[in-house]
Structure formats: C-alpha cells, structure tokens
Short mmCIF file of C-alpha atoms in Angstrom, two decimals:
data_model
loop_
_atom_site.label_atom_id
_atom_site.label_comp_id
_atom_site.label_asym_id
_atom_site.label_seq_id
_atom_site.Cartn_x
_atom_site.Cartn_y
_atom_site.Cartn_z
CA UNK S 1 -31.16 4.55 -2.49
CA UNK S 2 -32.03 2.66 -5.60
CA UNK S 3 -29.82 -0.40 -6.24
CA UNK S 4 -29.01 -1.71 -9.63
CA UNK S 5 -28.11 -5.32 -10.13
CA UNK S 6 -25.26 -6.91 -8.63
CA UNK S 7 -21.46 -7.64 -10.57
CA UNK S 8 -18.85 -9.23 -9.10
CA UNK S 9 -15.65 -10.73 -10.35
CA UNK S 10 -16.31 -14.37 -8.75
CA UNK S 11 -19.72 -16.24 -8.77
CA UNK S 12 -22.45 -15.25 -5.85
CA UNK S 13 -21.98 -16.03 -2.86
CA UNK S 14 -23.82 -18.97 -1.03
CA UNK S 15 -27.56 -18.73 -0.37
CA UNK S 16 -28.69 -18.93 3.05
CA UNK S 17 -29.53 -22.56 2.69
CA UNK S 18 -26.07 -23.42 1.96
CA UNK S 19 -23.57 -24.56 4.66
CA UNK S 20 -22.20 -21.55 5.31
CA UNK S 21 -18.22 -21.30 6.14
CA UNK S 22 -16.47 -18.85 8.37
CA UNK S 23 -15.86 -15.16 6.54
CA UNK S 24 -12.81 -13.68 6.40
CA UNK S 25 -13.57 -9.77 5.26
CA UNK S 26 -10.76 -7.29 4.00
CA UNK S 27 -12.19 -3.56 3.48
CA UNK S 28 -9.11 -2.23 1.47
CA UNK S 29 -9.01 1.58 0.03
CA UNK S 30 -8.69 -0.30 -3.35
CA UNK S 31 -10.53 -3.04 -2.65
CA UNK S 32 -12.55 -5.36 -0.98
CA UNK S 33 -12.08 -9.10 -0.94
CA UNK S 34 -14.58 -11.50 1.05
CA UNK S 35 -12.79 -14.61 1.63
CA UNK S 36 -15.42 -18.04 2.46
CA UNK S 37 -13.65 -20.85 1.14
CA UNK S 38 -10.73 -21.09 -1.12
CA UNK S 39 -11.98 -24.84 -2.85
CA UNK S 40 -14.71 -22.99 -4.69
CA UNK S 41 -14.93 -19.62 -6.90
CA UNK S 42 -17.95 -18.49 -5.21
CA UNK S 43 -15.59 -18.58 -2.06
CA UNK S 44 -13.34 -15.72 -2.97
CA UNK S 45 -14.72 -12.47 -4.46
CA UNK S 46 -13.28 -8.81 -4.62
CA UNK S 47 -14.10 -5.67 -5.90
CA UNK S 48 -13.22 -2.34 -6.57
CA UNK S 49 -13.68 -0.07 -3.46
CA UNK S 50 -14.49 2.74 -6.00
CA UNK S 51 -17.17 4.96 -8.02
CA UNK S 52 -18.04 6.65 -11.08
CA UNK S 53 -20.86 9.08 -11.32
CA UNK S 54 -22.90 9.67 -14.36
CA UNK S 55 -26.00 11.70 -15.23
CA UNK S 56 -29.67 9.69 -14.51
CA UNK S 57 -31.39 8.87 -17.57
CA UNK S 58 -33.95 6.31 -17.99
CA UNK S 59 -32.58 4.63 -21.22
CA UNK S 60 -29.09 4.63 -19.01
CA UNK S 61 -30.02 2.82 -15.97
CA UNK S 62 -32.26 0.53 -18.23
CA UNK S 63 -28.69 -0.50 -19.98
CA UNK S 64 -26.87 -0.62 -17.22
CA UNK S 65 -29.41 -2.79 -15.75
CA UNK S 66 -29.09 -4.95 -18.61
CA UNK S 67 -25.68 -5.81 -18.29
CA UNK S 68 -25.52 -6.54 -14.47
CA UNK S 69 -23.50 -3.49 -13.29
CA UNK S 70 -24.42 -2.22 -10.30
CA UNK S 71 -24.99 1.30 -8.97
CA UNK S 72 -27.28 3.39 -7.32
CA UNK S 73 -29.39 6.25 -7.77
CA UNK S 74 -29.00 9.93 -5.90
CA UNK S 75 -29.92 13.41 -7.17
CA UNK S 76 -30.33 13.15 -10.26
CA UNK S 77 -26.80 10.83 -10.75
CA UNK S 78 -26.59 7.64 -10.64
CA UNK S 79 -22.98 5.97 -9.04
CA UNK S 80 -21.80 3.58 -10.31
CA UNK S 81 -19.89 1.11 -8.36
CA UNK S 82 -16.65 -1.58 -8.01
CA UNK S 83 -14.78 -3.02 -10.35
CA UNK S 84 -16.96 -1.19 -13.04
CA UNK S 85 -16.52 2.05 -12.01
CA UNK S 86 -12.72 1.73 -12.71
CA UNK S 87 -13.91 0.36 -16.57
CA UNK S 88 -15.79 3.29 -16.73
CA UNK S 89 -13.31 5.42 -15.80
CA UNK S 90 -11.02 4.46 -18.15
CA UNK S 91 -13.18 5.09 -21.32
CA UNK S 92 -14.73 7.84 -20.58
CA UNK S 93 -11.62 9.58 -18.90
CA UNK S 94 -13.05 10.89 -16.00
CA UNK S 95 -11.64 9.99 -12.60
CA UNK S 96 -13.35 7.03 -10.01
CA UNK S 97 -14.01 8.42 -6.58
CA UNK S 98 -13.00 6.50 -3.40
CA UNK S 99 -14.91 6.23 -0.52
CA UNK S 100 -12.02 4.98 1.45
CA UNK S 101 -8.71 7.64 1.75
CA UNK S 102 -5.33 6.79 3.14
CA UNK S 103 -6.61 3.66 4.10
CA UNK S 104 -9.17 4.88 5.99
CA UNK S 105 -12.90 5.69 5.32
CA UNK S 106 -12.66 9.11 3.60
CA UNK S 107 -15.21 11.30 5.44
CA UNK S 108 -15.01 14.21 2.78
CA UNK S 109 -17.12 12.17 0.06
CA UNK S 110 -20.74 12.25 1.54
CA UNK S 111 -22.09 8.87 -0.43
CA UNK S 112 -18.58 7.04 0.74
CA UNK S 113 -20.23 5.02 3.76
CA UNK S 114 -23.23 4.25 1.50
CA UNK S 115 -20.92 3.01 -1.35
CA UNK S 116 -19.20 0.69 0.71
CA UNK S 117 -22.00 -0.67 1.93
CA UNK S 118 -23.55 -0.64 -1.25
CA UNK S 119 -20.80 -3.00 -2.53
CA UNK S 120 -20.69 -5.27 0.20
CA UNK S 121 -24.88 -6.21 0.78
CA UNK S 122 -24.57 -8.54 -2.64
CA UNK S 123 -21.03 -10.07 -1.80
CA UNK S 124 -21.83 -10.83 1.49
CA UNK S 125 -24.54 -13.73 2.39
CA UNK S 126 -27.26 -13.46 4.80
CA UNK S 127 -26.12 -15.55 8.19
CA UNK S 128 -27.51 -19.52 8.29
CA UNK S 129 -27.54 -18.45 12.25
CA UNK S 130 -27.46 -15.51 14.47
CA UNK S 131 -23.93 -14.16 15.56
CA UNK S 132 -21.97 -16.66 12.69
CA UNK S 133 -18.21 -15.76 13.36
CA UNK S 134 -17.22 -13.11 10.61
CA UNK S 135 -13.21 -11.28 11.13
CA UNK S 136 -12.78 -8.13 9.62
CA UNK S 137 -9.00 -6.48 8.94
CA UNK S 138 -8.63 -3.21 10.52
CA UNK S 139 -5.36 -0.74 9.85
CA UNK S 140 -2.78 -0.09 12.42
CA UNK S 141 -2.83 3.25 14.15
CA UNK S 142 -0.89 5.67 11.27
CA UNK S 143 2.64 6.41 12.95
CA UNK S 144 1.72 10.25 13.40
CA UNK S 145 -1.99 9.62 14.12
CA UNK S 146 -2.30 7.53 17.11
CA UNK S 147 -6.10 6.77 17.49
CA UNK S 148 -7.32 7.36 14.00
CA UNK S 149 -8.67 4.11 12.91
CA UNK S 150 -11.39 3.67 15.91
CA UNK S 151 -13.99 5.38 13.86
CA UNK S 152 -13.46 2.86 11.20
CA UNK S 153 -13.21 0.24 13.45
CA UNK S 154 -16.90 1.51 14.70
CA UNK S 155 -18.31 2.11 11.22
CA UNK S 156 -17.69 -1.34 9.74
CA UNK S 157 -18.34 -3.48 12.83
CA UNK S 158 -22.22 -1.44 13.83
CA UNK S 159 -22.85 -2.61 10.11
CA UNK S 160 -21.75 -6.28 9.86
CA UNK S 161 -23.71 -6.82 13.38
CA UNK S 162 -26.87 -5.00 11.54
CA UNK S 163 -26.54 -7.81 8.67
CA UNK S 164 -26.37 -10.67 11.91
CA UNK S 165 -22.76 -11.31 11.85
CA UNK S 166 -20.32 -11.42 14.81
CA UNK S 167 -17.90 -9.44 13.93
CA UNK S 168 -14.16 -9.09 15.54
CA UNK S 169 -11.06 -7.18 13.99
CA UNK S 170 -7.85 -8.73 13.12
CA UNK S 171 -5.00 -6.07 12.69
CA UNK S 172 -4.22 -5.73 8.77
CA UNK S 173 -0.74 -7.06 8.39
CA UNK S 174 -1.41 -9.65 11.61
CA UNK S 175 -3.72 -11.55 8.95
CA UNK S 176 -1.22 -11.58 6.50
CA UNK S 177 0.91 -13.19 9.07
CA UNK S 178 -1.59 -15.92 9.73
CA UNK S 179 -1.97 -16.44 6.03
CA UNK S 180 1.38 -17.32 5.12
CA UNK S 181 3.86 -18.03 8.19
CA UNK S 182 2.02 -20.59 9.71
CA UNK S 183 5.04 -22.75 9.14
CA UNK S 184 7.30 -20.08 10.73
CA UNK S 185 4.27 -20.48 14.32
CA UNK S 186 3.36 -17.26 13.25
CA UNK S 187 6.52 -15.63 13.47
CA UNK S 188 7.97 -13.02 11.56
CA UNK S 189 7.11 -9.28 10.20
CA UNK S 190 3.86 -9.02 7.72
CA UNK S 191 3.92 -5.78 5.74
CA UNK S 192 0.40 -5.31 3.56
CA UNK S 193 1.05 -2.59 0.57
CA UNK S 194 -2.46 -1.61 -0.15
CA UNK S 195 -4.03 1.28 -2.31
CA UNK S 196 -3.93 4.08 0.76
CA UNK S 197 -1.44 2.92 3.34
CA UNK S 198 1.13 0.39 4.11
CA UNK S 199 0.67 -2.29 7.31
CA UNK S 200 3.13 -3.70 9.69
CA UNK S 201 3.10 -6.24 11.94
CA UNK S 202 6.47 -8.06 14.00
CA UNK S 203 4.37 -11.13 15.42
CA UNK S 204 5.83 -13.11 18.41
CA UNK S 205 4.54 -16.69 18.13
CA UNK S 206 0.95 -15.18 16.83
CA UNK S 207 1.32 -12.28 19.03
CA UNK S 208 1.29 -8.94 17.39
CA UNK S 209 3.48 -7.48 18.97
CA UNK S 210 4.62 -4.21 17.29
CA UNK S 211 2.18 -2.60 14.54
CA UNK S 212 1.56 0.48 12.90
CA UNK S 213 1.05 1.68 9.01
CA UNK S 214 2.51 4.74 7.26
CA UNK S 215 -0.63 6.32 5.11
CA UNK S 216 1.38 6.22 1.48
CA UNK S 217 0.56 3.30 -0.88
CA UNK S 218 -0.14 2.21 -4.31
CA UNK S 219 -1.96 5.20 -4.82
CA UNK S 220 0.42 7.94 -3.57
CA UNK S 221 2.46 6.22 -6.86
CA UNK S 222 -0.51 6.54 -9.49
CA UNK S 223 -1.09 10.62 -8.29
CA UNK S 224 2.20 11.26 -7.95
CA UNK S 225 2.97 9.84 -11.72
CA UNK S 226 -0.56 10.84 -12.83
CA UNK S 227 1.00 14.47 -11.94
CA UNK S 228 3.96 14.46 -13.36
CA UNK S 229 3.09 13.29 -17.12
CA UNK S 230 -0.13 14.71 -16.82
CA UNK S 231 -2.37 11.48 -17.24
CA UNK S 232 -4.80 10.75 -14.62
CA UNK S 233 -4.53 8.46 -11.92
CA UNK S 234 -6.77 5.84 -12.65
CA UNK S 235 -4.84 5.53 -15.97
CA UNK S 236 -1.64 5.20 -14.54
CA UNK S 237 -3.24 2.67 -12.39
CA UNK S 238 -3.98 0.38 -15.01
CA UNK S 239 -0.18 0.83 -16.70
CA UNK S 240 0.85 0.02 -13.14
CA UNK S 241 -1.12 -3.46 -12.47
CA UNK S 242 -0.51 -4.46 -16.66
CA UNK S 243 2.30 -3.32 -18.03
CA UNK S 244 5.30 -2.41 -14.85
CA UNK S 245 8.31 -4.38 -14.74
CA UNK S 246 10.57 -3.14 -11.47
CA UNK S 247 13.29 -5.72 -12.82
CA UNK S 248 13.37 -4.37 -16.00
CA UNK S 249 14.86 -0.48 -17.11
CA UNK S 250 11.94 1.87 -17.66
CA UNK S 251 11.32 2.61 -21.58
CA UNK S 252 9.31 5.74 -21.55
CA UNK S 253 8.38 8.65 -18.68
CA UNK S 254 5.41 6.87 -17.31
CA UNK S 255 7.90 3.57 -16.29
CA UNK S 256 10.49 5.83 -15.18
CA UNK S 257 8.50 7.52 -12.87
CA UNK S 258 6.78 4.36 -11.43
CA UNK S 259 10.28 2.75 -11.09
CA UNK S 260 11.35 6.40 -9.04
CA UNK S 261 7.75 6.25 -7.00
CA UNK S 262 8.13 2.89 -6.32
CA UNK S 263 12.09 3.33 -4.66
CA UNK S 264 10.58 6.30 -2.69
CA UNK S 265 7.87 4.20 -1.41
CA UNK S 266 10.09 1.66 -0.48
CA UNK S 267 12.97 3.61 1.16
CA UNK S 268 9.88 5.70 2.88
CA UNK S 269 8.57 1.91 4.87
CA UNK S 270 12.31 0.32 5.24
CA UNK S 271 13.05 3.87 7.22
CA UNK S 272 9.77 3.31 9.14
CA UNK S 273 10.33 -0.05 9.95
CA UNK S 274 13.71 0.52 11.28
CA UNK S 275 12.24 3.28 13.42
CA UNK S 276 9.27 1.60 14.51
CA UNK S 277 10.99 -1.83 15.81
CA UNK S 278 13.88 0.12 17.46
CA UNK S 279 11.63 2.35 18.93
CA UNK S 280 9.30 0.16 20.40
CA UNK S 281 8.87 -1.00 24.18
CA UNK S 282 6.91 -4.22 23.15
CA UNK S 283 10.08 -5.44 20.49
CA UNK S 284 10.92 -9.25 21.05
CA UNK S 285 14.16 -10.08 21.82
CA UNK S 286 14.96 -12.87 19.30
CA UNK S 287 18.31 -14.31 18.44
CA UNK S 288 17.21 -16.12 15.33
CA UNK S 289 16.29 -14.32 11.69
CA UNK S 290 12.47 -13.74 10.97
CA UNK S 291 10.95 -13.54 7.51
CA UNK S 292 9.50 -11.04 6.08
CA UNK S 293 6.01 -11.66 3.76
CA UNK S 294 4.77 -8.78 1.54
CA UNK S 295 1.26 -8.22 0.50
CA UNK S 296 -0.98 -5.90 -1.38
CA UNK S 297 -1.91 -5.13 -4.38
CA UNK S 298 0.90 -2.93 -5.20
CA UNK S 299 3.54 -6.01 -4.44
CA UNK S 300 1.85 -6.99 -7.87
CA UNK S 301 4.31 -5.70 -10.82
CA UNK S 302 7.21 -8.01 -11.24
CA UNK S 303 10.27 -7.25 -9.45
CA UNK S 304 8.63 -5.87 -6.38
CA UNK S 305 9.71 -8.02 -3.90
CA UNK S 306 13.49 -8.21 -5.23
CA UNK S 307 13.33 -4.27 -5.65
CA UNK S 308 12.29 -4.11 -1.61
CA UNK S 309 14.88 -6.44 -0.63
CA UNK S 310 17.41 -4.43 -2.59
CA UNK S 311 17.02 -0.88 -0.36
CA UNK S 312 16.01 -2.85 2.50
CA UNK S 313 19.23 -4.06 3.10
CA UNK S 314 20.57 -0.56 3.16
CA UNK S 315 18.67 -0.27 6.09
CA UNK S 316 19.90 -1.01 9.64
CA UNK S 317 17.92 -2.91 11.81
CA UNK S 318 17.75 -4.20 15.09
CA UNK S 319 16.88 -7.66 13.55
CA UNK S 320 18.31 -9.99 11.31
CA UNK S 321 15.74 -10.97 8.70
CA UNK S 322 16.09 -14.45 7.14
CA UNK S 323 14.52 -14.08 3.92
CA UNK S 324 11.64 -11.18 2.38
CA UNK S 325 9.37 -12.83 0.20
CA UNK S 326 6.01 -12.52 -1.20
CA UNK S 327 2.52 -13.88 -0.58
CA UNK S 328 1.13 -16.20 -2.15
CA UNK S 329 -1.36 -14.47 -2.99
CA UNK S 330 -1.19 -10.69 -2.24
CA UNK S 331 -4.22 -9.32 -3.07
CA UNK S 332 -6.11 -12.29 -1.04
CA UNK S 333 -3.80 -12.50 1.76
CA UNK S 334 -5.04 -10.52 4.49
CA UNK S 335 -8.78 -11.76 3.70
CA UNK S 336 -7.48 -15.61 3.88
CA UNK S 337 -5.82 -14.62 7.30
CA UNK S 338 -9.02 -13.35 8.69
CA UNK S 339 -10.87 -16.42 7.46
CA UNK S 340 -8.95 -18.02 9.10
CA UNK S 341 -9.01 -16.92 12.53
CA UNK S 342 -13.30 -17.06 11.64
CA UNK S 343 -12.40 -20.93 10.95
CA UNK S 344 -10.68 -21.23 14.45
CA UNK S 345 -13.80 -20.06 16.31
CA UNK S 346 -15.49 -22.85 14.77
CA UNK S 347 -13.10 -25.74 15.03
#
C-alpha cells in the first residue's frame, strides 16, 4: 500500500513530544471524528469514512500529491480517501464507496479495513507512553441481529492496541449521554442518527441500561431519494447537509422527498423506542421525566429536532420524557463522550 499525503479538515494532530491528552475515537459509517482536546483545533478532527477510485497515472498521483490529498495505490487504481473522496465524487459524478455499511464495517468491499485504517494512521498520534487510555464508540447490537457488532468490536480494538493504545469501547449513544447530560447525572435516553444506523441508549445514573440501534440512517434517506429522482446518492447528500429545511414546506421533488424520508425515519425509531423500553427486562422504573439528546450528523438540517418531537409524541411510551433536544454539537458528540471517559482514567 502506497500512501499519499495526509488531508484533514482540522490541523495535525500533536507530535509525540507533545503532552498528549486522553482520545476520544468515533468510527462512524460517515465519518470519523478523533476527539483530544476541545481548547485547540488540532484537538478535534473528522473525516469522511469514504472513497473514490480513479485510474493510476503518474502525472495523477504527482497532482494529487501536490495538493495534500491522500490516497493509496492498488492495482493499477489509486483510492482516494475522506473528506476528498466525497469532493471528488461530486465533480466527477461517480459514486464514493464506504468501507463501513449499516453502521458496521462492510465486509463486501475488500480494501474497506485498509481504508479505514488508512484514514486513521495520520489523524491519530503515536502514544507519549505505552497503553495511553484511548475509548472507542462501538454500535449497539441491531434489534434483529443480536451479536453482530463483536467483529467490529475485534477489528478496531486488535488495531488501536497495534498503534500502542489501550483501547476500551463505550456504547455509541452511552457517549452521547456523557457528552451532554452530565447535568441531568447521566440520566436520560441518547439517540445518535449517524450515516448507517441509529443508537439508543436509556442511561440510569451513567448506567446503560437499555441499548440497541435500528440499521437505517442518514443514508437510507440519500438512496432512497437518490432513487426516486434519479440523482445519485452522494448528490443528494450534499442537498441534504446544505440546502434541507424540515421546518420549512419542500419547493421541488428532491425536498419533498427528504421531508417524506426523513418522517419515515423518524416514525421507524419513535416505534422502536417504544418497543425496545417496554420490552425490556433491564427498564428503570423512574417516576420523574428524562430528556432526550439527539445526535448525528443527520440531526443537522434545521427543523430536525422539532420534526422528531412532533411524531414522537404520537408515540406511547412507558416514560414521560421532559424535553428532546439536540446536542450541542452532533457530529462531535459521541467522540467528546468517549474523551471523556479517556479523561476519567487519567484524573
């Protein structure tokens, strides 16, 4: 494997004669976001958990190069990877390529472990000393796959030990718990909406107590709307994350059938979380209202949370919720919840 330079959204991360801080690591299907320290740019980064392949030719990978994206070179192609890979796609018109499915690593695409890899070697830094306390999210067991995420589990951890780390799992939507009800003692329901499934997690005083995920997410809406007006994916993608209002009527197909996606997505996790709490052994018996806090990527368009809310109380559940609102930062929130369990081994 040939590596090309290294691009990132946010500055490098510290050199190995830095201080180093306690890592909190989120390997989404859309993205991934390492989470240091959130006083500096350096100590947030993310990129695209995606690739675009292109034919190998020298003046190619010599321009390439040149402008600091990175990719790497296999039979004849060279893949092209992150945040880049999604530019690419877009002017070219071809389609990225995931190596992550459903939320979980997609073992159809032979390069996907190597990609992933591939991205994280220049965003993570090489450990000041051996075993440095690292916390990587991990998705809850899909409600019709019990057992499905161990080999992910396995994958990532056997490769953050290999770079020195000590690695230890933190359910998805428990970090997003951590993150942002820490004034509620870490109690209340998390839900993370990422690219390839949705989290859950009903926390009892920091104690996950119920969690699952249903395996439909942001990008069940950009295929499902990518099929329907015939555009691709990855374009409707980028009219999802720039241009979607929920609060506002639709004005032309491509808005009406995000705003129909999005209501099927949502009725499809307010009907599993009313199933999954009542049908649970471990459900806590509270008399007082818990928040909810959403997360994700796809909690991104305006009008998200209010449009949640909206068919979530058309739901029945066997708890009262106090308020749903939204993190303060969706796309980072899971990552800052893992850091901060990292920051509690330290302390």
């Amino acid at each position: 494997m040939s590596p090309g330079n290294v691009a990132v959204k946010k500055k490098t991360p510290p050199s190995s004669g830095d201080k180093q801080h306690p890592i909190g690591l989120d390997i989404g299907t859309a993205n991934i976001v390492v989470y240091m320290d959130e006083r500096t740019d350096a100590g947030v980064q993310m990129e695209a958990n995606a690739f675009f392949t292109v034919p190998s030719m020298p003046n190619t990978r010599k321009i390439l190069e040149d402008k600091s994206v990175r990719f790497f070179e296999k039979e004849n192609c060279l893949h092209i990877l992150g945040t880049a890979a999604e530019t690419f796609s877009n002017i070219l018109g071809g389609a990225t390529r995931r190596p992550m499915e459903n939320g979980l690593v997609n073992l159809r695409e032979d390069d996907g472990i190597h990609v992933i890899q591939a991205i994280l070697d220049p965003m993570l830094p090489e450990p000041v000393q051996k075993d440095h306390s690292l916390w990587f999210s991990v998705p809850g067991d899909p409600i019709d796959r019990q057992g499905a995420v161990i080999f992910n589990e396995s994958i990532f951890k056997t490769y953050l030990k290999g770079r020195g780390y000590m690695p230890r799992p933190i359910n998805e939507a428990m970090a997003v718990v951590m993150s942002e009800l820490s004034d509620q003692h870490a109690t209340g329901i998390g839900i993370s909406m990422g690219g390839g499934m949705c989290n859950v997690c009903f926390s009892y005083l920091s104690i996950p107590a119920v969690t699952y995920s249903i395996q439909k997410g942001g990008d069940f809406i950009d295929q499902t709307v990518g099929r329907s007006v015939g555009e691709s994916a990855t374009k409707i993608k980028s009219i999802k994350e720039q241009a979607l209002d929920l609060g506002v009527a639709p004005r032309n197909n491509i808005e009406h059938g995000l705003h129909a996606a999005y209501d099927d997505l949502f009725a499809t996790l307010a009907d599993s979380l009313a199933k999954g709490l009542r049908g649970s052994d471990n459900m806590p018996r509270l008399s007082q209202a818990v928040p909810i806090v959403l997360s994700g990527g796809t909690v991104l368009p305006p009008g998200s949370r209010e449009r949640f809310e909206t068919i979530l109380n058309e739901i029945d559940l066997p708890i009262r919720i106090a308020t749903v609102m939204q993190a303060r930062d969706p796309l980072y929130a899971t990552a800052r919840g893992a850091y901060l369990m990292a920051a509690a081994d330290e302390s």
